[in-house]
PDB file of C-alpha atoms in Angstrom:
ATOM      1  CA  UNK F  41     166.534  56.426   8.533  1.00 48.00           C
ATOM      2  CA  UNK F  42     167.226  52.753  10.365  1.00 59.00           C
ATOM      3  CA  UNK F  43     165.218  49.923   8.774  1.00 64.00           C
ATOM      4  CA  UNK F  44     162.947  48.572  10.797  1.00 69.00           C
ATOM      5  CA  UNK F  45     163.980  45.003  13.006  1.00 71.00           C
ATOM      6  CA  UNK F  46     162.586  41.737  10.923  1.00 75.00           C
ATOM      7  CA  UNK F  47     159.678  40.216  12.265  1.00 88.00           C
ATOM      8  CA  UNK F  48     160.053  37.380  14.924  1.00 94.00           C
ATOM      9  CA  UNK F  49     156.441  36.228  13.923  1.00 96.00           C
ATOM     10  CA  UNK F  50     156.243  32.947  12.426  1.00 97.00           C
ATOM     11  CA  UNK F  51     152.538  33.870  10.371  1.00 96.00           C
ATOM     12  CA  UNK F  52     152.661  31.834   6.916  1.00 95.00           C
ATOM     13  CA  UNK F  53     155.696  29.616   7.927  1.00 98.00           C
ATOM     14  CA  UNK F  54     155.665  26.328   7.461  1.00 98.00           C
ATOM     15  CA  UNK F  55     157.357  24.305  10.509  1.00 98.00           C
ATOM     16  CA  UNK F  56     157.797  20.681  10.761  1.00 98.00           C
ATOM     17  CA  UNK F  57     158.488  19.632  14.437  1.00 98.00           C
ATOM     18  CA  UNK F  58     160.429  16.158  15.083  1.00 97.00           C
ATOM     19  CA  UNK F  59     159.897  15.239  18.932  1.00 93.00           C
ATOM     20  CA  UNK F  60     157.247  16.961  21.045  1.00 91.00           C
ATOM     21  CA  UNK F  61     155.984  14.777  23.750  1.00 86.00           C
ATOM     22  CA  UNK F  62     158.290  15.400  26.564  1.00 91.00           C
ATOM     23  CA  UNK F  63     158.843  18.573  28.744  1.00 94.00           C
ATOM     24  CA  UNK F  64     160.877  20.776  25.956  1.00 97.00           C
ATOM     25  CA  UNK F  65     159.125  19.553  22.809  1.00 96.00           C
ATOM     26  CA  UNK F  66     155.644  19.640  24.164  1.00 96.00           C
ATOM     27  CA  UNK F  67     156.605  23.923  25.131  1.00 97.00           C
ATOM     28  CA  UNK F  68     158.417  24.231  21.631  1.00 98.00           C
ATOM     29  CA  UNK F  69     154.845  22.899  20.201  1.00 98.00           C
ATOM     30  CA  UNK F  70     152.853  25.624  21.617  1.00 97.00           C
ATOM     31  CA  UNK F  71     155.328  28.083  21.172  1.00 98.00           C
ATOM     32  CA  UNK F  72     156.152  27.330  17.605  1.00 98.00           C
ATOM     33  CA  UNK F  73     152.103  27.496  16.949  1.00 98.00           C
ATOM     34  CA  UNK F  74     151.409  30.366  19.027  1.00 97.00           C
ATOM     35  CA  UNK F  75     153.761  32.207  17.172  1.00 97.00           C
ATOM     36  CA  UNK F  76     151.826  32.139  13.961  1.00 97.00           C
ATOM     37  CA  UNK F  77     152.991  28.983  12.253  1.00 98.00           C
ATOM     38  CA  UNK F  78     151.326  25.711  10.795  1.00 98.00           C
ATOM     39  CA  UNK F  79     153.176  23.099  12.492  1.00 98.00           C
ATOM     40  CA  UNK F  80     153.540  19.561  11.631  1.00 98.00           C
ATOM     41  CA  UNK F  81     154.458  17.354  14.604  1.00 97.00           C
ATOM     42  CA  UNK F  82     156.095  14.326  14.276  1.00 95.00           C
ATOM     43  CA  UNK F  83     156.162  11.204  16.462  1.00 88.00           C
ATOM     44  CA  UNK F  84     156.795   7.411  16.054  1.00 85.00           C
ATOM     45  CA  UNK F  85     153.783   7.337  18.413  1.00 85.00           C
ATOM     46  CA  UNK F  86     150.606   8.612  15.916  1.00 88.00           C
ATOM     47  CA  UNK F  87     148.271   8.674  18.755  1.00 90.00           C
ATOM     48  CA  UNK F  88     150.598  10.833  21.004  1.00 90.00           C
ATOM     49  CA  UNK F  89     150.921  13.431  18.303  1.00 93.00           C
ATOM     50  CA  UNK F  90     147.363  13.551  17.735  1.00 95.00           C
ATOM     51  CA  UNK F  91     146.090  13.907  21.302  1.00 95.00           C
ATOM     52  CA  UNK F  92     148.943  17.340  21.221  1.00 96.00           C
ATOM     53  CA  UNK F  93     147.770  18.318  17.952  1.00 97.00           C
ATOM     54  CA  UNK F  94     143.932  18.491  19.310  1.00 97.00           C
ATOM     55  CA  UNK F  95     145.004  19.948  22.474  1.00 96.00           C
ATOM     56  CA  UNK F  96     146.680  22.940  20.356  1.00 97.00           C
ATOM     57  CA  UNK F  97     144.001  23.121  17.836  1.00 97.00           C
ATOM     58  CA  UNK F  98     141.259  23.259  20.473  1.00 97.00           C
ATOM     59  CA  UNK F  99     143.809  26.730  21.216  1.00 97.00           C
ATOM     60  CA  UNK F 100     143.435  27.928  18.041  1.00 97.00           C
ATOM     61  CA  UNK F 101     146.470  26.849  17.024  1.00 97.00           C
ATOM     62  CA  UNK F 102     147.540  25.348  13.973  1.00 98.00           C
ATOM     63  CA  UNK F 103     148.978  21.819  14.584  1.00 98.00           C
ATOM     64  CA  UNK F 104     149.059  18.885  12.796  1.00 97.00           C
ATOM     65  CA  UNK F 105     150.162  15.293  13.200  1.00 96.00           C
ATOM     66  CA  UNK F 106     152.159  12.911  11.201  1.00 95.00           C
ATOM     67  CA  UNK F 107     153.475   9.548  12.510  1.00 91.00           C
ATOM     68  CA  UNK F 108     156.988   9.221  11.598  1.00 91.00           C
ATOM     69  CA  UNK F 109     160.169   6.348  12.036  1.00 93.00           C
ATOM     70  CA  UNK F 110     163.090   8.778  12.341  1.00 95.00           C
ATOM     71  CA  UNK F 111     165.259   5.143  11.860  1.00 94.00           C
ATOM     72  CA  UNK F 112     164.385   4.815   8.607  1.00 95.00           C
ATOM     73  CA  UNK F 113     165.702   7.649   6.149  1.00 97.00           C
ATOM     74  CA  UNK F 114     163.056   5.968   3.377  1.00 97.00           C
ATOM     75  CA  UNK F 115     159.843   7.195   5.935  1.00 96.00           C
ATOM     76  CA  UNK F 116     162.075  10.317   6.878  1.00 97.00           C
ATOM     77  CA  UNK F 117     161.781  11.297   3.304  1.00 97.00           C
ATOM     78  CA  UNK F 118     158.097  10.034   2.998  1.00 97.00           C
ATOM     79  CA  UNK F 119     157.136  12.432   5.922  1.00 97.00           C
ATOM     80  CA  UNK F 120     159.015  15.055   3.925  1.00 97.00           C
ATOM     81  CA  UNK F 121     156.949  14.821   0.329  1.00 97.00           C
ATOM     82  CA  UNK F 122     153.861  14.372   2.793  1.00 97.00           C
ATOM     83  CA  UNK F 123     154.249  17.676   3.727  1.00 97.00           C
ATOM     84  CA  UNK F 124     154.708  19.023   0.670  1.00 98.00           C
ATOM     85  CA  UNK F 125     151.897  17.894  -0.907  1.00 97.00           C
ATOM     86  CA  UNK F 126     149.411  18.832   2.242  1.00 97.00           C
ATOM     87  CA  UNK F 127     151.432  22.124   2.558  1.00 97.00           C
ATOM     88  CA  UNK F 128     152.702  23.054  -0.518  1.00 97.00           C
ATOM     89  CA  UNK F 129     156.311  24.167   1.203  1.00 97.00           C
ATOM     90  CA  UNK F 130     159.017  23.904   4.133  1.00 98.00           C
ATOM     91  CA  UNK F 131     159.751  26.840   5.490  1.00 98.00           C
ATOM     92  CA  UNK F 132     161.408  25.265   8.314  1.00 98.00           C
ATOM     93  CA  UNK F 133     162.709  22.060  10.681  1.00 98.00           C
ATOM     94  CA  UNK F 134     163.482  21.605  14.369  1.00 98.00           C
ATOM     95  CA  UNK F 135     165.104  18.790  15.062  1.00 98.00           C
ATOM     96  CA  UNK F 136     164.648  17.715  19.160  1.00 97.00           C
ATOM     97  CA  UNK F 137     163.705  13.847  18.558  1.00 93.00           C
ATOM     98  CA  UNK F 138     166.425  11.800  21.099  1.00 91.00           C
ATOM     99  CA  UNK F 139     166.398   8.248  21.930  1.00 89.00           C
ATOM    100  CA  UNK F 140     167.609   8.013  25.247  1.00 85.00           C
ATOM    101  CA  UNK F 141     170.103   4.382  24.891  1.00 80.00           C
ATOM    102  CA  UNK F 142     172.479   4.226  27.753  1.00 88.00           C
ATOM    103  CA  UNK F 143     172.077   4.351  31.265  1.00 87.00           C
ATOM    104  CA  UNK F 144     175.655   4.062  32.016  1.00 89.00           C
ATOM    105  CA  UNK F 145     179.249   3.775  31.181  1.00 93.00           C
ATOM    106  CA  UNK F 146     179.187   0.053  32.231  1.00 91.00           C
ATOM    107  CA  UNK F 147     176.107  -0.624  29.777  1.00 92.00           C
ATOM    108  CA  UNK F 148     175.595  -3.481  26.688  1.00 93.00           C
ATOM    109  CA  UNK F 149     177.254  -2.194  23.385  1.00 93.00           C
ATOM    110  CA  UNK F 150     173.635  -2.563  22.313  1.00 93.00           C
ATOM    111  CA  UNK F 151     172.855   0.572  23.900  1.00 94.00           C
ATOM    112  CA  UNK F 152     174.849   2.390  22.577  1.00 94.00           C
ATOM    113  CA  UNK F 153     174.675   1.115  18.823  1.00 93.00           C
ATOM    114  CA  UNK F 154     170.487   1.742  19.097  1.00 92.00           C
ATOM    115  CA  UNK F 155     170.752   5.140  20.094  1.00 93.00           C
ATOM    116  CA  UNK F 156     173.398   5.992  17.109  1.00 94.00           C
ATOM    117  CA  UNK F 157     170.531   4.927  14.501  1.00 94.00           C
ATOM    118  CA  UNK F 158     168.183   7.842  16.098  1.00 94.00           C
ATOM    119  CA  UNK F 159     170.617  10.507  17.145  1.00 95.00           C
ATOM    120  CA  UNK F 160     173.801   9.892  14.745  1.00 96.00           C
ATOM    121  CA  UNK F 161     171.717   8.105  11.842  1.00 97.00           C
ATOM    122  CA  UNK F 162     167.909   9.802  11.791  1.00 97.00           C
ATOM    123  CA  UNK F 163     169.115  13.324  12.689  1.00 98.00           C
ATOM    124  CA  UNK F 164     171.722  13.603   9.777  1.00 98.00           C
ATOM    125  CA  UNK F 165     168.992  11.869   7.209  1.00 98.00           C
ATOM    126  CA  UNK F 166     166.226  14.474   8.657  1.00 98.00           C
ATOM    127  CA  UNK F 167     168.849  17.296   8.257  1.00 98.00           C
ATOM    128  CA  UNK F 168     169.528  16.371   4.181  1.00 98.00           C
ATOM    129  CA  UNK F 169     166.210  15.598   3.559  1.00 98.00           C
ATOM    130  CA  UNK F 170     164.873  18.362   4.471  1.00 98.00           C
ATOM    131  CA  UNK F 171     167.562  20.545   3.632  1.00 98.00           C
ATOM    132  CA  UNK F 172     167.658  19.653   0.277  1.00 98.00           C
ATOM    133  CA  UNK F 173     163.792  20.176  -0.105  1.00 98.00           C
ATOM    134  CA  UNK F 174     164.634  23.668   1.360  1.00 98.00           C
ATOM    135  CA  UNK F 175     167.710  24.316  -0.949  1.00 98.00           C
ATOM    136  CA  UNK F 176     165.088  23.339  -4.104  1.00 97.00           C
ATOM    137  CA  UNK F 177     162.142  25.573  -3.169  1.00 96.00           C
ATOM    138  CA  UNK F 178     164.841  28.297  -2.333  1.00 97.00           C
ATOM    139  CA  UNK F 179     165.457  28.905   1.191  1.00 98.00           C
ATOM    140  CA  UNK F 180     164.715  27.677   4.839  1.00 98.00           C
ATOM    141  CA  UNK F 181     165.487  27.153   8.831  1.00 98.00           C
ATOM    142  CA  UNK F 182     166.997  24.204  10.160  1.00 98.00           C
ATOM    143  CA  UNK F 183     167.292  24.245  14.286  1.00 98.00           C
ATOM    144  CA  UNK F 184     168.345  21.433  15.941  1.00 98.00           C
ATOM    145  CA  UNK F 185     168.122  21.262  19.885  1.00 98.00           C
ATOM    146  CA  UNK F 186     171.711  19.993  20.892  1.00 98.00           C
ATOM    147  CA  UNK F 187     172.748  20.336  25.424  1.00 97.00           C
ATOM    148  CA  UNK F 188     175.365  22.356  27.636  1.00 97.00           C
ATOM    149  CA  UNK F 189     176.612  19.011  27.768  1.00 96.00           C
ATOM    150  CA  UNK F 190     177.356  18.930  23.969  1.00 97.00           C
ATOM    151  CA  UNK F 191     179.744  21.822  24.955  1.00 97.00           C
ATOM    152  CA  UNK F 192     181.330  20.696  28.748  1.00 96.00           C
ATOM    153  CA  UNK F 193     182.253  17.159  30.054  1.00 94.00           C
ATOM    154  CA  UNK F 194     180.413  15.493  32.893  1.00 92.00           C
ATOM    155  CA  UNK F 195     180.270  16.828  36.264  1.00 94.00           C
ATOM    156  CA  UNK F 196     178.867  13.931  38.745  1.00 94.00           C
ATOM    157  CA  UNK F 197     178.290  16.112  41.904  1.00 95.00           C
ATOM    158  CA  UNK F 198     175.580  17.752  40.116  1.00 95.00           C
ATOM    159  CA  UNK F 199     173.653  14.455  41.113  1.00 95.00           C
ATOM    160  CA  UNK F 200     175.311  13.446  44.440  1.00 95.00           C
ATOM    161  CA  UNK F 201     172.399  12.427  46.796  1.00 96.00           C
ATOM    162  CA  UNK F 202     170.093  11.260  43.772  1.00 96.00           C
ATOM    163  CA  UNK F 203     169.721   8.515  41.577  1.00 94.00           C
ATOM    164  CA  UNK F 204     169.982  10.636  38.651  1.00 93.00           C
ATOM    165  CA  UNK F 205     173.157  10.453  36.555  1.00 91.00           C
ATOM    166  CA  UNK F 206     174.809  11.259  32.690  1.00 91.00           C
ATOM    167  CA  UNK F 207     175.317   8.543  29.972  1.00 92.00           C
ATOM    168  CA  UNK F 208     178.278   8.898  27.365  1.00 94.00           C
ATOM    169  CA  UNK F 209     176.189   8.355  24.181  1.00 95.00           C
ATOM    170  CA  UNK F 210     174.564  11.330  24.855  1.00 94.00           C
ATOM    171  CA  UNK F 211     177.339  13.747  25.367  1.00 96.00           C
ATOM    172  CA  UNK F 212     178.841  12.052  21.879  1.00 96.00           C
ATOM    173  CA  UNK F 213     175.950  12.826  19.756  1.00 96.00           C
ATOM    174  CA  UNK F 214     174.595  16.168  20.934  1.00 97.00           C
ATOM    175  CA  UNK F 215     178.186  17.173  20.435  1.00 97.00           C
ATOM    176  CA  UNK F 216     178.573  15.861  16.772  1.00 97.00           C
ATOM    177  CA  UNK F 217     174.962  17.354  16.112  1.00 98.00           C
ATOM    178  CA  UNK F 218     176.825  21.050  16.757  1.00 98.00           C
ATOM    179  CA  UNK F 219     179.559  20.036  14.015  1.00 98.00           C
ATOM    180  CA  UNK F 220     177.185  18.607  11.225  1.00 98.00           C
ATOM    181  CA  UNK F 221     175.248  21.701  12.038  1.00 98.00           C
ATOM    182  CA  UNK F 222     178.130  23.816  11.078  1.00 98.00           C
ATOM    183  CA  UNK F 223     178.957  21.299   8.043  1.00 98.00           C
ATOM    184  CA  UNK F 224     175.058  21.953   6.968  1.00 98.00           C
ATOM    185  CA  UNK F 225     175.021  25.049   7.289  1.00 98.00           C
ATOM    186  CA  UNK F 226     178.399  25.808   4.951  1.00 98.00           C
ATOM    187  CA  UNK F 227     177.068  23.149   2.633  1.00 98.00           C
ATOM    188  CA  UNK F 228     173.082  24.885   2.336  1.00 98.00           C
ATOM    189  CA  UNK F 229     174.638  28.667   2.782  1.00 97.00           C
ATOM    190  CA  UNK F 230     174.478  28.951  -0.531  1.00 97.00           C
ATOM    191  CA  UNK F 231     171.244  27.858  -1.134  1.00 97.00           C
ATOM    192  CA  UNK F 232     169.582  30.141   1.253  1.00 98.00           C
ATOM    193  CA  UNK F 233     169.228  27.465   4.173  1.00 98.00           C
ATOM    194  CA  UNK F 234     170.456  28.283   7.435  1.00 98.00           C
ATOM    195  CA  UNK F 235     170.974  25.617   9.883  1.00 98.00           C
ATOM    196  CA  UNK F 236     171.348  26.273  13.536  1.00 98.00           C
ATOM    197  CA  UNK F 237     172.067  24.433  16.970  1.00 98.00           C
ATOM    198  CA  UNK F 238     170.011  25.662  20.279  1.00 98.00           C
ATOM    199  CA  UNK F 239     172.185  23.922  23.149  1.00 98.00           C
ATOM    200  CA  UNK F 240     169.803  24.237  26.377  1.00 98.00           C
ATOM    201  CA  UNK F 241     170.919  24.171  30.036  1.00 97.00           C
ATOM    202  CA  UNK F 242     168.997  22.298  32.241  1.00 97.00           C
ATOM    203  CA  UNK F 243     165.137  22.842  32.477  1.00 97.00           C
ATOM    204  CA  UNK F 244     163.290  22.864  35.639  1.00 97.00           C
ATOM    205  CA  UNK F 245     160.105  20.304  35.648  1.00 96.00           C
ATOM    206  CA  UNK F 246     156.977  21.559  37.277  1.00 95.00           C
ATOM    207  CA  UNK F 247     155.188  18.344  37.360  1.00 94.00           C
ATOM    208  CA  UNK F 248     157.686  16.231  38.029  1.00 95.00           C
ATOM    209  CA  UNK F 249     159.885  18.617  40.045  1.00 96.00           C
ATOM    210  CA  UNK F 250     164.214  17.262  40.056  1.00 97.00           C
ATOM    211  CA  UNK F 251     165.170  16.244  43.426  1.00 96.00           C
ATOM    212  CA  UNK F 252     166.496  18.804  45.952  1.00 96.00           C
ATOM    213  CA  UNK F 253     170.212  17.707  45.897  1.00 97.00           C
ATOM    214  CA  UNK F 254     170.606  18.179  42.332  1.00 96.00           C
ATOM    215  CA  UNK F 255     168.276  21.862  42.259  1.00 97.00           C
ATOM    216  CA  UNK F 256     170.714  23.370  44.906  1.00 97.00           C
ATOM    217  CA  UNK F 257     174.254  22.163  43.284  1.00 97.00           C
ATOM    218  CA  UNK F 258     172.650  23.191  39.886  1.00 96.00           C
ATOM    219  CA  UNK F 259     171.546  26.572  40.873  1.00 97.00           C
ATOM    220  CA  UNK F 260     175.360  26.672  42.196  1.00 96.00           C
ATOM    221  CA  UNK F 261     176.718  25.715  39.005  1.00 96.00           C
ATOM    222  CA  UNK F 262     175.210  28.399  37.080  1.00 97.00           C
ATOM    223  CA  UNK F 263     175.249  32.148  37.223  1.00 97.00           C
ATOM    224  CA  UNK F 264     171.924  33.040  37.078  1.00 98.00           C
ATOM    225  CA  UNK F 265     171.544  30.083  39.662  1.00 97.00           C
ATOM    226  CA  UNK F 266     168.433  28.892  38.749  1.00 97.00           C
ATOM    227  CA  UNK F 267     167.276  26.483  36.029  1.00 98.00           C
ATOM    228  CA  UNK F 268     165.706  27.035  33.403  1.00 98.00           C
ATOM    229  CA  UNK F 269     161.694  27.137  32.514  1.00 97.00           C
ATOM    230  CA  UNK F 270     160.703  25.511  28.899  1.00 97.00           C
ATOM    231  CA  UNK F 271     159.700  29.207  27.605  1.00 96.00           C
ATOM    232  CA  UNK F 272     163.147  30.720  27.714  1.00 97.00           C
ATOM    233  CA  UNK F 273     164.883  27.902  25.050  1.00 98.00           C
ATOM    234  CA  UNK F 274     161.895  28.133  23.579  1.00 98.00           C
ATOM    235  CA  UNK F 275     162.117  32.013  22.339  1.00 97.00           C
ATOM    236  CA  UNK F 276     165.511  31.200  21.092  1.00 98.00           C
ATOM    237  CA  UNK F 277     164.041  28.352  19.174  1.00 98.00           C
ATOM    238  CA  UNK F 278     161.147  30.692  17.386  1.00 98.00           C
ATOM    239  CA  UNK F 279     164.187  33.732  17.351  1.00 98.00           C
ATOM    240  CA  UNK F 280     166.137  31.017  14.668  1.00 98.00           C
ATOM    241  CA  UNK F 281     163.106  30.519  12.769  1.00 98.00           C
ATOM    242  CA  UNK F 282     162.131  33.832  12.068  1.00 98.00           C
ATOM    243  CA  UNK F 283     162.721  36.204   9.867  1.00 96.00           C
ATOM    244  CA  UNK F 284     164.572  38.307  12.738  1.00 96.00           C
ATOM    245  CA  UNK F 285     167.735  35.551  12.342  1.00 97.00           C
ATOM    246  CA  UNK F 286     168.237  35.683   8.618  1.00 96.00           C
ATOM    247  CA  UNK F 287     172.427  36.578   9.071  1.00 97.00           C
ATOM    248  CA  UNK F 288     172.294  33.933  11.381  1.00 98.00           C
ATOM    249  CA  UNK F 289     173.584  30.166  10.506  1.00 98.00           C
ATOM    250  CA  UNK F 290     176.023  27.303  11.456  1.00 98.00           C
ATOM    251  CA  UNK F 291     176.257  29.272  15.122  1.00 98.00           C
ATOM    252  CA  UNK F 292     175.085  27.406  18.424  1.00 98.00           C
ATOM    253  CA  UNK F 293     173.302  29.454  21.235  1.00 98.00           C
ATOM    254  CA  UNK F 294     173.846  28.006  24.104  1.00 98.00           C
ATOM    255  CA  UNK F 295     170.720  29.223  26.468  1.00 98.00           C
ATOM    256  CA  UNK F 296     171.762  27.571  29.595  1.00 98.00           C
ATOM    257  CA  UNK F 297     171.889  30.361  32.693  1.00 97.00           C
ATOM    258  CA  UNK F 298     175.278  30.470  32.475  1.00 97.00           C
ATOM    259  CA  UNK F 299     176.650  26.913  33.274  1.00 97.00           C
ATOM    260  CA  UNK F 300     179.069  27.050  30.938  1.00 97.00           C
ATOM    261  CA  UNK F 301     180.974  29.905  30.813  1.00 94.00           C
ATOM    262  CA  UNK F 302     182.004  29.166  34.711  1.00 86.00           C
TER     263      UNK F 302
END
């Protein structure tokens, strides 16, 4: 007789959340919650958090808030044990905090460098810390929201006719994020800890819809020729943090319509 297909409920799991105010973190925070976890958001901005947290709990949903300096590896860990004492365990981390540095190619060194202490720095600090506190308790899910662009170079007719454009700090860490994933995820196997990348295409804004230009040349780029809504990365998102991925670690998914396999 087959056995039965895990569960891709997240009832009883733990879930600590870093980044969830813009368009992608604020869907991963109701989707996370919705499907059956206690989530702890985390934000450098307390109030921020809280106002989400409400929002979701006034949903029924089980959110909480916890102001944290992703900088700083000595209040990465402090968020960690905080958790652990109001929560007794970690069953898992999503990484999507990103400090947007550079506008350009042309901009100040200075750029770049504060961007590295958030996205180079903070995310491999988060990763150990809680990874280790995973390892000890005996198992866990990392998941850490990389790009299509962590996987492709630029492409600047995407944004011919707009005054949006690409910076190169970006590309460079959401690339190295998919290769300390897969060094995470051989150094936690072991331990029961998988550790996972989610690389999303582009995601369609409804309140702030993209301008026209850049719509029609992305639709073009991509085979399903559309972009994407915040509810389709976010089901691969809760897919790696259920118990339905367990054989699954150190692999990226790249959820992205398509862009990159043309």
């Amino acid at each position: 007789m087959p056995e039965a297909i895990p569960s891709f409920s997240l009832q009883g799991k733990v879930i600590v959340q870093c980044g969830g105010s813009g368009l992608l973190g604020r869907g991963l925070v109701t989707a996370i919650a919705g499907g059956g976890a206690t989530l702890v958001l985390t934000s450098r901005e307390q109030a921020r958090a809280n106002a989400i947290a409400a929002e979701e709990q006034a949903a029924g949903r089980a959110v909480h808030a916890e102001e944290a300096d992703l900088d700083s590896e000595p209040a990465i860990l402090a968020l960690r044990d905080r958790v652990l004492q109001k929560h007794q365990r970690i069953d898992g981390m999503v990484f999507n905090a990103v400090r947007r540095g550079m506008k350009s190619w042309s901009a100040e060194l200075e750029q770049w460098e504060a961007s590295m202490a958030t996205n180079a720095t903070g995310f491999f600090a988060t990763v150990r810390g809680f990874g280790d506190a995973m390892a000890r308790q005996g198992g866990g899910s990392i998941v850490n929201i990389a790009s299509m662009y962590a996987l492709v170079g630029q492409n600047p007719w995407l944004y011919e006719g707009t005054t949006m454009g690409t910076a190169p700090d970006y590309f460079f860490h959401k690339a190295g994020m998919i290769n300390l994933t897969r060094f995470a995820a051989t150094y936690y196997g072991g331990k029961k800890v998988r550790v996972n990348v989610v690389a999303p295409g582009g995601i369609y804004n409804p309140d702030k819809p993209q301008p026209d230009a850049f719509l029609e040349h992305f639709s073009k780029m991509t085979a399903l020729g559309r972009m994407a809504q915040v509810s389709e990365i976010a089901g691969a998102v809760v897919f790696l943090l259920s118990d339905a991925s367990t054989y699954v670690t150190g692999s990226t998914l790249t959820v992205d319509g398509g862009y990159t396999i043309r």
